[in-house]
Amino acid sequence: MSVVGRRSSDVGRKQTKMEGRKPREKCGVFGIYGPGLNVARLTYYGIFALQHRGQESAGIAILDGDKIHVQKGMGLVSEVFGNSDLDKLQGRAAIGHVRYSTTGASQLVNAQPLVFRYAGGMLGLAHNGNITNVHELHQRLTSSGAIFQSTTDSEIIVNLLARYSQASFSMEEAVIRCMQDLEGAYSLVILTEKSLFAVRDAYGFRPLCLGVLNGNYVVASESCALDTIGASFLRDVTPGEIVTINEHGLTSTQGVSCQRRAHCIFEYIYFARPDSNIDGFNVKKVRREMGRRLAQEYPVKVDLVIPVPDSGTSAALGYAEASGISFEEGLMKNRYVGRTFIQPCQEMRDVGVRLKLNPVRELLAGKRIVLIDDSLVRGTTSKKIVGMLRECGAREIHLCLSSPPVAHACYYGIDTSNEKELLAAQMSLEEIRQRITVDGLHYLSLNSLLDIFDGKKDSFCTACYSGDYPIALESAEIDRTKKLEF
Ligand code: SF4
């Protein structure tokens, strides 16, 4: 999907509340069963490697004897844990979590792992995903006397597990019953007094993989966390599978099954780390191929291919390779701008983007450019970047996105925002081109994107592009302001 046109000023349509930020992954999970290992430090490094999946809170729960201790806090992994904290956390198994929360829920009470004491013992849980029948389950549980401490769907899972395991089911049977109740996306790590469980929903929305470190099993949202601690990748946890790890080793059970697979394709486009392998595909290789395909779909006569770092870099390399046009790092990224930097005041609003990105004037003056980014959600940042490139004298700017237009909200664990704030849901391609003030605009087609996953193209969720939701949603939950929370 592309459009080329003359540059013009903003089309002047009514501005919606667009903040210009990228959609955010809600969480990353990690687990290790390793008697004799320093599981607290390994979990710390594991969630550190998964920091890109959530920056608002971090936590580690550790099994020591028959007790589960937990430490968690708001902030980055490095802000929540110091050396002395990790020294205090001793045990034989641990789970960890990093979280990005949606509006109104960024509170310590919602940080994970959630750890509960119940009649059957202690239970810790960390969750990546979003349960789509949360209202129905919440109603069912509260009407039978359940009280909730947090506002997360994850607490509903803990509640179900505790109930089923008290009703004379083994924990594995309780997990199966719980999976039968749950609809939506969930990759879970669960810690009990005896075992570590890794659980993935029947569609396989969110990634989860299994590795081994000196004979001890490790699970993580992404393989980059296994690499970080020196573990070898064994395989992905399969959709609907329950992996149980304890002193007897590892067993696998198919908890639930369904015909359809729905791996989140946005993981490959933006969320996952490029060095991760997910469900058989290396993220960086996929991104590079997206760039090659962009060059085929949108061949344009320009002088330079420039990425928006870092998310557009792999695709820009692919575009340059396929087109023969020079790749240049025309925008430099300040890698030290963290979550906590002081936001510029209104008079200094342009500083926001400039703090993160600075164009290399000497490279850009008088040049025709194809600018490569991964996606365009609200468009505010892209417009500012284009403005900076023009100030540096860029003569012609074409914006190429390595994904199709994001026109629908996500209900499976990604904060893609309200559909009213999605540019592609509100405007035509030509209107978007004018708003961003580029000379040409092109989105990678969905067919081309899916063709990259040769032989597996039916295994993906593409709902935010196509509107084809793998799981039907309760009508009450279509309101994004409710965020599927209760
Ligand atoms: S709707 Fe989009 S972001 Fe959400 S799971 Fe599907 S592909 Fe991923």
PDB file of C-alpha atoms in Angstrom, residues 33-39 42 91-93 216:
ATOM      1  CA  TYR A  33      14.671 -24.708  38.371  1.00  0.00           C
ATOM      2  CA  GLY A  34      18.291 -25.028  39.488  1.00  0.00           C
ATOM      3  CA  PRO A  35      19.191 -26.507  42.887  1.00  0.00           C
ATOM      4  CA  GLY A  36      22.813 -25.547  43.476  1.00  0.00           C
ATOM      5  CA  LEU A  37      22.703 -22.582  41.110  1.00  0.00           C
ATOM      6  CA  ASN A  38      22.388 -18.951  42.098  1.00  0.00           C
ATOM      7  CA  VAL A  39      18.852 -18.796  40.755  1.00  0.00           C
ATOM      8  CA  LEU A  42      20.301 -15.877  36.968  1.00  0.00           C
ATOM      9  CA  GLY A  91      16.594 -20.863  46.855  1.00  0.00           C
ATOM     10  CA  ARG A  92      16.371 -23.709  44.339  1.00  0.00           C
ATOM     11  CA  ALA A  93      13.914 -22.276  41.800  1.00  0.00           C
ATOM     12  CA  ASN A 216      18.947 -27.357  34.770  1.00  0.00           C
TER      13      ASN A 216
END
